[in-house]
PDB file of C-alpha atoms and ligand atoms in Angstrom:
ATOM      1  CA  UNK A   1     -26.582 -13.508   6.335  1.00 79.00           C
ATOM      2  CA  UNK A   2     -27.510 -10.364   4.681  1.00 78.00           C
ATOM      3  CA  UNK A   3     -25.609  -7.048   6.228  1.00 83.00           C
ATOM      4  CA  UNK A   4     -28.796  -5.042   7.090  1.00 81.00           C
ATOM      5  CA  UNK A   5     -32.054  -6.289   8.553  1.00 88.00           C
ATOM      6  CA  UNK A   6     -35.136  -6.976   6.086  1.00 91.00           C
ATOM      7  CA  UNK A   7     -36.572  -3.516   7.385  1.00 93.00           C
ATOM      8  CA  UNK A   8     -34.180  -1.717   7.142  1.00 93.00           C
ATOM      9  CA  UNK A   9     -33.087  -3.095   3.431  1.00 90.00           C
ATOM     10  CA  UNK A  10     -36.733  -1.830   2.392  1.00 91.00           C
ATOM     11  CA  UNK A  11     -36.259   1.487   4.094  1.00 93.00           C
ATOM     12  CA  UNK A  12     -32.677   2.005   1.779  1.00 94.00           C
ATOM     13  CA  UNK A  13     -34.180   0.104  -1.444  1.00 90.00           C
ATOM     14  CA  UNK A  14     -36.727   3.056  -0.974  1.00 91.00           C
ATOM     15  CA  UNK A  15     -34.071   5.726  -0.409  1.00 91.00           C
ATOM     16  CA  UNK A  16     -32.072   4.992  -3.143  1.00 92.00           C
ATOM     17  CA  UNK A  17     -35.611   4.989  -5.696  1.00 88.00           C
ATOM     18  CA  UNK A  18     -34.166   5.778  -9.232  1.00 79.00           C
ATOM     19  CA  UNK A  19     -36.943   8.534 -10.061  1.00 86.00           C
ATOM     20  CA  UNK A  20     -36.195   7.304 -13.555  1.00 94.00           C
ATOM     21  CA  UNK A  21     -39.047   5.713 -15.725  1.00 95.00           C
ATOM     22  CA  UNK A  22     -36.280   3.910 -17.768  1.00 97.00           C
ATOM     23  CA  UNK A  23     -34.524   2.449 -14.606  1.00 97.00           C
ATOM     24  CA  UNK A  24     -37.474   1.861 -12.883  1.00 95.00           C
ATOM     25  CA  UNK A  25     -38.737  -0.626 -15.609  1.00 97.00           C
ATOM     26  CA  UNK A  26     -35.219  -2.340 -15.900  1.00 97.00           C
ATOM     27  CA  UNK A  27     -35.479  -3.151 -12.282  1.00 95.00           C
ATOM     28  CA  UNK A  28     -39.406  -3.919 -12.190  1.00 95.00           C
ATOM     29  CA  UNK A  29     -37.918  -6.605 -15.140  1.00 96.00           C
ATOM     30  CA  UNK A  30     -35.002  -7.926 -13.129  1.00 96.00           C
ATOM     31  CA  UNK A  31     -36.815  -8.297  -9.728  1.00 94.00           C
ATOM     32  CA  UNK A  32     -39.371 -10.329 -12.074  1.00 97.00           C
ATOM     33  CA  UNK A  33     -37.115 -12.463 -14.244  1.00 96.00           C
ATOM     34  CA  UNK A  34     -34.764 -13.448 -10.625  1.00 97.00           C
ATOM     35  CA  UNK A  35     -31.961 -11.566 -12.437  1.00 97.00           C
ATOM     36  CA  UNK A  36     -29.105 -10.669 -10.091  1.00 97.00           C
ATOM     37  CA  UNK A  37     -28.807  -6.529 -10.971  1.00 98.00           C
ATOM     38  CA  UNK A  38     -26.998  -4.000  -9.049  1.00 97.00           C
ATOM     39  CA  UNK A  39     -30.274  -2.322  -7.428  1.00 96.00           C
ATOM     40  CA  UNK A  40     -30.778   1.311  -6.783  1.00 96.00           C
ATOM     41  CA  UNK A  41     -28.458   1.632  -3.933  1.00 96.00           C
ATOM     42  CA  UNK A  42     -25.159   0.546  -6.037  1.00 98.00           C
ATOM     43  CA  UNK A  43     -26.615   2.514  -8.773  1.00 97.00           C
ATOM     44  CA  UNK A  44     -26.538   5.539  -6.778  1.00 96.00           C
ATOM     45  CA  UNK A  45     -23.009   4.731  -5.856  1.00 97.00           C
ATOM     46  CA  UNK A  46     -21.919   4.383  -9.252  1.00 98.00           C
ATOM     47  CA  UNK A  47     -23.218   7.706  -9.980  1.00 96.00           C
ATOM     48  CA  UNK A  48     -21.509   9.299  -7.468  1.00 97.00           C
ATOM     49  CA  UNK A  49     -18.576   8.051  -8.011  1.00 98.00           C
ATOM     50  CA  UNK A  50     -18.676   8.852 -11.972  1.00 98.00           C
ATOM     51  CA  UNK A  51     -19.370  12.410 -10.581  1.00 97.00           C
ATOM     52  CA  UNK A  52     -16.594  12.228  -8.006  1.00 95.00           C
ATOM     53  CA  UNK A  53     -14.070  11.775 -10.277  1.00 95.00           C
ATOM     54  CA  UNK A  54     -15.193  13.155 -13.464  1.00 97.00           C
ATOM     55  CA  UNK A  55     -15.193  10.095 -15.504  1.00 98.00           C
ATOM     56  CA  UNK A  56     -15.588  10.016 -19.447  1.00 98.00           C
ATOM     57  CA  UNK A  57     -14.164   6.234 -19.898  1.00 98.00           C
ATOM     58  CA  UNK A  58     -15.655   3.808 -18.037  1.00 98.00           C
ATOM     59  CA  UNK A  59     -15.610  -0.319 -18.927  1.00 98.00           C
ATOM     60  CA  UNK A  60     -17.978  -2.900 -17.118  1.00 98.00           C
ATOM     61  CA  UNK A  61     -17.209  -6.187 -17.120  1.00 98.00           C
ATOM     62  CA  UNK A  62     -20.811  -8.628 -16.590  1.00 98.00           C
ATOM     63  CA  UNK A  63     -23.392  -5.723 -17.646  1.00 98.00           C
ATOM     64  CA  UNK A  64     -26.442  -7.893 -18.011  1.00 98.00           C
ATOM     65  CA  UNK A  65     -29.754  -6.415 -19.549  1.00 98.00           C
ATOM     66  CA  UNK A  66     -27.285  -3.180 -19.107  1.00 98.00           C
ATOM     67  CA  UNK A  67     -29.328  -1.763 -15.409  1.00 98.00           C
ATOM     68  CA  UNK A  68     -25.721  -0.933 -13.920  1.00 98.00           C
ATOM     69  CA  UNK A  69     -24.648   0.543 -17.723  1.00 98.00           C
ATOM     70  CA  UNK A  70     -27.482   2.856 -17.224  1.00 98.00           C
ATOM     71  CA  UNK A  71     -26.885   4.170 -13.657  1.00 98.00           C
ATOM     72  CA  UNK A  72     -22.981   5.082 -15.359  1.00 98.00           C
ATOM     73  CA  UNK A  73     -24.456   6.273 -18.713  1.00 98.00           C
ATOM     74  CA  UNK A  74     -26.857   8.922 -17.315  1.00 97.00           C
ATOM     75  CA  UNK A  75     -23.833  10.870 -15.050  1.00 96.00           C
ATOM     76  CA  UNK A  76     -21.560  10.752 -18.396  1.00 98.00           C
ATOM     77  CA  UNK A  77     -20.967  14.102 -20.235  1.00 97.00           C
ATOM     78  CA  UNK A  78     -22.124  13.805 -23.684  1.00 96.00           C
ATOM     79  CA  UNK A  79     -18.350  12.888 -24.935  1.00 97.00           C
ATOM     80  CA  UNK A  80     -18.248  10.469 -22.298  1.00 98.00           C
ATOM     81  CA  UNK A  81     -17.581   6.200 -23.373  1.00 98.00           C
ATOM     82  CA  UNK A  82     -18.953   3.381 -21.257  1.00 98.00           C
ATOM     83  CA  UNK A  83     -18.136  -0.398 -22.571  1.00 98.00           C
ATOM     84  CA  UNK A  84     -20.959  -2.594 -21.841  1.00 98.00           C
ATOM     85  CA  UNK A  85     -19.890  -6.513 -22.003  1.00 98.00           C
ATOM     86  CA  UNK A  86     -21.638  -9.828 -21.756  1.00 98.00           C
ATOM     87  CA  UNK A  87     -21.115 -13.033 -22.594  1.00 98.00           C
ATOM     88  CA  UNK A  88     -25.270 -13.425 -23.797  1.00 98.00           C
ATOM     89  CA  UNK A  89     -25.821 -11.656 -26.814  1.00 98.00           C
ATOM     90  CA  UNK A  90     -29.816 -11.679 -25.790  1.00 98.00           C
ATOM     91  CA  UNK A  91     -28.816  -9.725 -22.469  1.00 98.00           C
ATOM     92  CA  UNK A  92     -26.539  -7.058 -25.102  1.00 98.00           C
ATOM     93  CA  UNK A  93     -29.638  -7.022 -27.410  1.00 98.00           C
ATOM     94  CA  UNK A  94     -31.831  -6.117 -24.473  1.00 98.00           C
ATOM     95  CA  UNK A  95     -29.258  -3.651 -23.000  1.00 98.00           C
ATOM     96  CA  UNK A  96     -29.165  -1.681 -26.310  1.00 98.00           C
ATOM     97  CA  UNK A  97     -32.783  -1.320 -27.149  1.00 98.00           C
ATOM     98  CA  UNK A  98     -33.510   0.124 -22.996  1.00 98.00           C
ATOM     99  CA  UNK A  99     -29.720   2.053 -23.562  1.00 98.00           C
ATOM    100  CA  UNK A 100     -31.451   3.737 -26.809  1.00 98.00           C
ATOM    101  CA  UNK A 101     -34.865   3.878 -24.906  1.00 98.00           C
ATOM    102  CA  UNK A 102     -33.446   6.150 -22.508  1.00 98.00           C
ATOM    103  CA  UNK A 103     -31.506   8.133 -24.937  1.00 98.00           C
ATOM    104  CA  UNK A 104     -27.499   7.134 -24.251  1.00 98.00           C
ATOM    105  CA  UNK A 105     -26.633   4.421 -26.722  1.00 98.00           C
ATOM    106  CA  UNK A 106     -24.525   6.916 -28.499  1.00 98.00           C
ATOM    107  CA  UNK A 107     -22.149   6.697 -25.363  1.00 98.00           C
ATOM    108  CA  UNK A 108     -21.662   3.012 -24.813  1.00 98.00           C
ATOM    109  CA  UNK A 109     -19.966  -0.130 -27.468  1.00 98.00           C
ATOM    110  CA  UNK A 110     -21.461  -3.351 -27.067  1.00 98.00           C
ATOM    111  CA  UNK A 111     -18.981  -6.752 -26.794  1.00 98.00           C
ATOM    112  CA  UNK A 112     -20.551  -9.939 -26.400  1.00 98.00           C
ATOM    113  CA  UNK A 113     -17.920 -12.716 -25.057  1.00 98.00           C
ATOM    114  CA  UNK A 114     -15.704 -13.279 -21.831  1.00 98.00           C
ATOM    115  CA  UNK A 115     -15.141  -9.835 -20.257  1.00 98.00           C
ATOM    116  CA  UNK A 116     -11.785 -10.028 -19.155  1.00 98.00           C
ATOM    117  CA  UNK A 117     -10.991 -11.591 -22.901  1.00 98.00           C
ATOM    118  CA  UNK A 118     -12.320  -8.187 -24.147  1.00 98.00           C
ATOM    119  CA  UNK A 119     -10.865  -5.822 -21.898  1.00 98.00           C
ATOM    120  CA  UNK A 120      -7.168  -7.931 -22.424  1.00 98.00           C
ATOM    121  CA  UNK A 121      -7.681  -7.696 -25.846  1.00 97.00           C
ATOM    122  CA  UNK A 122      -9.632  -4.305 -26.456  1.00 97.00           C
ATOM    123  CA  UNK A 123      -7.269  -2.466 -28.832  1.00 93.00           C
ATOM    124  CA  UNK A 124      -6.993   1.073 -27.127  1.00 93.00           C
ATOM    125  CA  UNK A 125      -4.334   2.024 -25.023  1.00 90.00           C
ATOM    126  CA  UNK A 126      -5.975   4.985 -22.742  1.00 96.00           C
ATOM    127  CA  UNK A 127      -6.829   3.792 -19.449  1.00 98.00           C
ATOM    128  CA  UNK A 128     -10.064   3.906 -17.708  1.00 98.00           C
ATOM    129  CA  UNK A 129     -11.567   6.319 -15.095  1.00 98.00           C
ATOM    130  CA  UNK A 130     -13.396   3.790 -13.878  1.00 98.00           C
ATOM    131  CA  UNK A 131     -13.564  -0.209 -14.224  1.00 98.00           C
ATOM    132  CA  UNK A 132     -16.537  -1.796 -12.793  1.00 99.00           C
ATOM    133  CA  UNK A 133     -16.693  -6.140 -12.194  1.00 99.00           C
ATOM    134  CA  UNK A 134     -20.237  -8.054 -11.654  1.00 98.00           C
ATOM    135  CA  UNK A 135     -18.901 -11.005 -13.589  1.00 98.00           C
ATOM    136  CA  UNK A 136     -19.445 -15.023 -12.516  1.00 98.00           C
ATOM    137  CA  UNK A 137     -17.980 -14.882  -8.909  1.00 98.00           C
ATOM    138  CA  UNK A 138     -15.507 -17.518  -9.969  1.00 98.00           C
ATOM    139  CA  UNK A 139     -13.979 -15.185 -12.406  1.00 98.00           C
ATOM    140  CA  UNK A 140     -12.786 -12.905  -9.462  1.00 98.00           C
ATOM    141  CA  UNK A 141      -9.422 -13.132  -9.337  1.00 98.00           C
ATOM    142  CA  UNK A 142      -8.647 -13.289 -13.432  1.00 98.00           C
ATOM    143  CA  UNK A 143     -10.782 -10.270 -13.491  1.00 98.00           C
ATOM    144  CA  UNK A 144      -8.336  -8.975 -10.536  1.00 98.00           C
ATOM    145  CA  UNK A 145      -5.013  -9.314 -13.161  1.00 98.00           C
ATOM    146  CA  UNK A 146      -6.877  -7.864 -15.981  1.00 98.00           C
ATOM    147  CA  UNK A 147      -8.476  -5.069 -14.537  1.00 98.00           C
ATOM    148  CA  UNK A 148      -5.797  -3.582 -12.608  1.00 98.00           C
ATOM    149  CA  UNK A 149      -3.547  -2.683 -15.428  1.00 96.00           C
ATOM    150  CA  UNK A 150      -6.336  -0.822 -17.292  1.00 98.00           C
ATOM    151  CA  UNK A 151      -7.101   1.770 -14.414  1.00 98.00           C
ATOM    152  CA  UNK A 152      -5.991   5.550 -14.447  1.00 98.00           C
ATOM    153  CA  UNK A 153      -4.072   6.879 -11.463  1.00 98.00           C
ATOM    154  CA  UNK A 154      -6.690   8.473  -9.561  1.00 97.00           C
ATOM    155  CA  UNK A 155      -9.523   6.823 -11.107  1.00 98.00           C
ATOM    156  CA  UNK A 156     -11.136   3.267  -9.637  1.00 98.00           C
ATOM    157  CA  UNK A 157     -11.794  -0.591  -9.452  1.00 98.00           C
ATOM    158  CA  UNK A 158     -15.509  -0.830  -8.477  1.00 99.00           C
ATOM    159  CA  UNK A 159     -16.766  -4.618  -7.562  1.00 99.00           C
ATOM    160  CA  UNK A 160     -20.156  -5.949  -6.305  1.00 98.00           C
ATOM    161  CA  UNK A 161     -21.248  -8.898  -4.163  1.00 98.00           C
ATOM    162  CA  UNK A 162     -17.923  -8.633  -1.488  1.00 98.00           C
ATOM    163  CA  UNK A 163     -19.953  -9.942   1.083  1.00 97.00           C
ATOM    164  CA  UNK A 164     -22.135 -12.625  -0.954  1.00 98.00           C
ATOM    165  CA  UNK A 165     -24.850 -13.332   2.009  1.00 96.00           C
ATOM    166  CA  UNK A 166     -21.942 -13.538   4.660  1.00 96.00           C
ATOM    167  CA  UNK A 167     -20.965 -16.557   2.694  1.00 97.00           C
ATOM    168  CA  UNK A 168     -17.205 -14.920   2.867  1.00 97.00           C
ATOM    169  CA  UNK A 169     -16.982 -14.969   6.531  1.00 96.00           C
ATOM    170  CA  UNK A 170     -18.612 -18.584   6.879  1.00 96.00           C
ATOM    171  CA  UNK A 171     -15.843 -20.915   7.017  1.00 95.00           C
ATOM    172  CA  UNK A 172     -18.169 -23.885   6.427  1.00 97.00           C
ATOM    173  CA  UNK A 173     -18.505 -22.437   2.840  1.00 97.00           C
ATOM    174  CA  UNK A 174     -16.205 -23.299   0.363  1.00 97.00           C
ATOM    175  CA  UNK A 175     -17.741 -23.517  -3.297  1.00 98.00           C
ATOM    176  CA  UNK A 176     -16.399 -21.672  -6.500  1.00 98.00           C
ATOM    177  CA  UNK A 177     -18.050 -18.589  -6.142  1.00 98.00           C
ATOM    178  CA  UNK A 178     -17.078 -17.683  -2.944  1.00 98.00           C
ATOM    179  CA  UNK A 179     -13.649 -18.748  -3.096  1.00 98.00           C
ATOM    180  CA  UNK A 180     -13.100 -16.325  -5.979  1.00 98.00           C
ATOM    181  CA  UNK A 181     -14.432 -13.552  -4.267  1.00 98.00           C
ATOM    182  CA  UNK A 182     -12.193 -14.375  -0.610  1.00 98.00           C
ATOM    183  CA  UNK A 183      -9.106 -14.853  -2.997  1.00 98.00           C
ATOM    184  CA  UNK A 184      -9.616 -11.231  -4.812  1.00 98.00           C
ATOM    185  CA  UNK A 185      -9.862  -9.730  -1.683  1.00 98.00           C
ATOM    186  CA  UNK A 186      -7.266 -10.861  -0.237  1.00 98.00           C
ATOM    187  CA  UNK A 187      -5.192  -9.887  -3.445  1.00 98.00           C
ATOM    188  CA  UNK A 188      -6.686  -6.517  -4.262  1.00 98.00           C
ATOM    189  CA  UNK A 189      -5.999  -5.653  -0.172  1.00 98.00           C
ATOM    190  CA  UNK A 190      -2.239  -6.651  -0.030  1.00 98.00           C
ATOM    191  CA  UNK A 191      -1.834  -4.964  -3.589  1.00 98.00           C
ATOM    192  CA  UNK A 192       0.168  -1.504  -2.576  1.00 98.00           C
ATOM    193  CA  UNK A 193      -1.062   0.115  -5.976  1.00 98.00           C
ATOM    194  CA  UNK A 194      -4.837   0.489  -4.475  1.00 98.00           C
ATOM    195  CA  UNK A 195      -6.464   2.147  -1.858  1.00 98.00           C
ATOM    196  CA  UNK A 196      -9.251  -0.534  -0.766  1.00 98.00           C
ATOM    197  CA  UNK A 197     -12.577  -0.142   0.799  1.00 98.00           C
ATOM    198  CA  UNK A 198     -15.535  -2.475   1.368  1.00 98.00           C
ATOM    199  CA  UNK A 199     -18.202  -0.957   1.802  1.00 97.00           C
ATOM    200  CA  UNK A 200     -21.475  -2.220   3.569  1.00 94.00           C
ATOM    201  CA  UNK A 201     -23.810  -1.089   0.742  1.00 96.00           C
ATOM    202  CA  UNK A 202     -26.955  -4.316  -0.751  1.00 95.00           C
ATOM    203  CA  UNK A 203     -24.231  -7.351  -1.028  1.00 96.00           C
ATOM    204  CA  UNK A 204     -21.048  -5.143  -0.140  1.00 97.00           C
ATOM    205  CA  UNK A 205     -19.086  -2.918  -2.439  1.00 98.00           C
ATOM    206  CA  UNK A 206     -15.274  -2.921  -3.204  1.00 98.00           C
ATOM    207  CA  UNK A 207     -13.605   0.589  -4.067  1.00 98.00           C
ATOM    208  CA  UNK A 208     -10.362   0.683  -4.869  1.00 98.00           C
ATOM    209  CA  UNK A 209      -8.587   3.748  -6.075  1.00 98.00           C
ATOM    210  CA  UNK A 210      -5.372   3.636  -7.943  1.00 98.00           C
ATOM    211  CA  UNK A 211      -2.651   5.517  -6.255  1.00 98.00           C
ATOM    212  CA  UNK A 212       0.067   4.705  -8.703  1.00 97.00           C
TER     213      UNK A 212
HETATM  214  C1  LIG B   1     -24.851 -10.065 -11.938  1.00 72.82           C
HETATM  215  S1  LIG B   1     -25.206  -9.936 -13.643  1.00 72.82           S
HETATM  216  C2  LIG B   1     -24.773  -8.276 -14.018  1.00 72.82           C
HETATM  217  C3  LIG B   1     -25.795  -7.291 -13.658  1.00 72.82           C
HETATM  218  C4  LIG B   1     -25.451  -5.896 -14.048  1.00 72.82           C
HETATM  219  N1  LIG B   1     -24.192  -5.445 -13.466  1.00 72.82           N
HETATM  220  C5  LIG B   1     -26.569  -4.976 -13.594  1.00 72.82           C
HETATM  221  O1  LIG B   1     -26.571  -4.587 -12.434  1.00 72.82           O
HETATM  222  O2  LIG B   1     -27.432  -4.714 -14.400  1.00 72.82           O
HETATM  223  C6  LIG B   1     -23.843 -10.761 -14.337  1.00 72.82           C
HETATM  224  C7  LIG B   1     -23.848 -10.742 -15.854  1.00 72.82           C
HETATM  225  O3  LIG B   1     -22.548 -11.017 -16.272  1.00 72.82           O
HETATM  226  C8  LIG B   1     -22.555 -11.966 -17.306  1.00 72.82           C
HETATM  227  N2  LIG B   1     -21.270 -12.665 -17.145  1.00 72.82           N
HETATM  228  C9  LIG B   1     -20.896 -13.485 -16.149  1.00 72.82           C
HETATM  229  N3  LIG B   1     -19.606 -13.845 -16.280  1.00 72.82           N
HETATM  230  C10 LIG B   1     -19.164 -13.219 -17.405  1.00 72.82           C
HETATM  231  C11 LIG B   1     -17.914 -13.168 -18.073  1.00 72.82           C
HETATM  232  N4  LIG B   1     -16.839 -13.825 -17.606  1.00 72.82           N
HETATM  233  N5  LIG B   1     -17.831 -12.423 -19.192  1.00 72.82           N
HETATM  234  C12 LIG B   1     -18.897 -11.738 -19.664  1.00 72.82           C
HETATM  235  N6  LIG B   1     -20.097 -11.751 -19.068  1.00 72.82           N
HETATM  236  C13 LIG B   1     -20.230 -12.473 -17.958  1.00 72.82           C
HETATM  237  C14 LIG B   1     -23.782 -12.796 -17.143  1.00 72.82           C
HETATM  238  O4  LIG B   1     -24.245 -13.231 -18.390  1.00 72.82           O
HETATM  239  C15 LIG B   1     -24.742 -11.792 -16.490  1.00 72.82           C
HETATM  240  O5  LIG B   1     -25.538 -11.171 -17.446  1.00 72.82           O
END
């Protein structure tokens, strides 16, 4: 159950085209390898929304071959930090050399190992502008305890994959994944710190802006 129809996906896949040789490789690579990346339409979103709050610290937990690092690294000011994680050292290895390819390495630090490990332990106090999740669906809710704390008032909790093919709202579904997602959800909406939104962007994106 996807949200748009197939037609219409193409029509905003084409919209949302990264005019970026860099990007456009990185997602020529993930649409051949079957790896799960953002796509240009989140990435456009997570440039706005670096721009819409004038971020300089941002920390991704599950950055992959680092597509969704880029999207985030390119809006940064030339001060700016972005904390690429991932618990494959071969996806960090291949983030770093596109990250340096397209001229922002200097911006982001590299951890390899469990993301919400590395944010708990991550030995600087200043919270984030923005914290973005695209970690094992399963890890959902753990991410949901960790990443709350480390926000800025004002700044934002950004999530993919909400809506995980409708899977959510179909009751006959109950496996790992989507359990994880339906219990965060449910937490992150009843949690009177955020200001939540799901919006119907690719797989469904969750915004969530810390009011206090
Ligand atoms: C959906 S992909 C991320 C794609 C990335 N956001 C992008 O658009 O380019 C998820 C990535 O998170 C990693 N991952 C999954 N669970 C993780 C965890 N708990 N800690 C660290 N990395 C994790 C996987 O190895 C995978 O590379």
């Amino acid at each position: 159950m996807a949200i748009h129809d197939d037609r219409l996906e193409t029509y905003l896949e084409d919209l949302a085209h990264p005019g970026h040789g860099v990007l456009a490789r990185m997602g020529e690579e993930g649409r051949a390898a079957g790896f799960p990346i953002v796509g240009p339409q989140v990435g456009r979103l997570l440039q706005q929304i670096v721009q819409m709050t004038q971020a300089k610290r941002i920390f991704e937990l599950g950055s992959g071959f680092g597509y969704s690092t880029l999207w985030f690294a390119l809006n940064l000011p030339p001060d700016g930090v972005i904390h690429h994680t991932d618990g494959d050292a071969k996806n960090s290895e291949r983030a770093r050399a596109f990250l340096t390819e397209a001229g922002v390495v200097d911006k982001v630090r590299f951890h390899v190992g469990n993301a919400m490990e590395i944010l708990t332990d991550l030995d600087d106090p200043e919270p984030f502008d923005i914290v973005f999740c695209d970690v094992d669906k399963d890890g959902y809710p753990w991410a949901y305890d960790v990443m709350r704390k480390r926000v800025r008032v004002g700044g934002c909790i950004v999530i993919d994959n909400l809506v995980w093919s409708g899977k959510v709202a179909d009751e006959s579904v109950d496996d790992a994944s989507t359990r994880g997602i339906r219990e965060y959800t449910q937490r992150m909406w009843n949690d009177g710190d955020f200001l939540s939104s799901l919006m119907p962007v690719r797989d469904g994106v969750g915004l969530h802006v810390r009011l206090r």
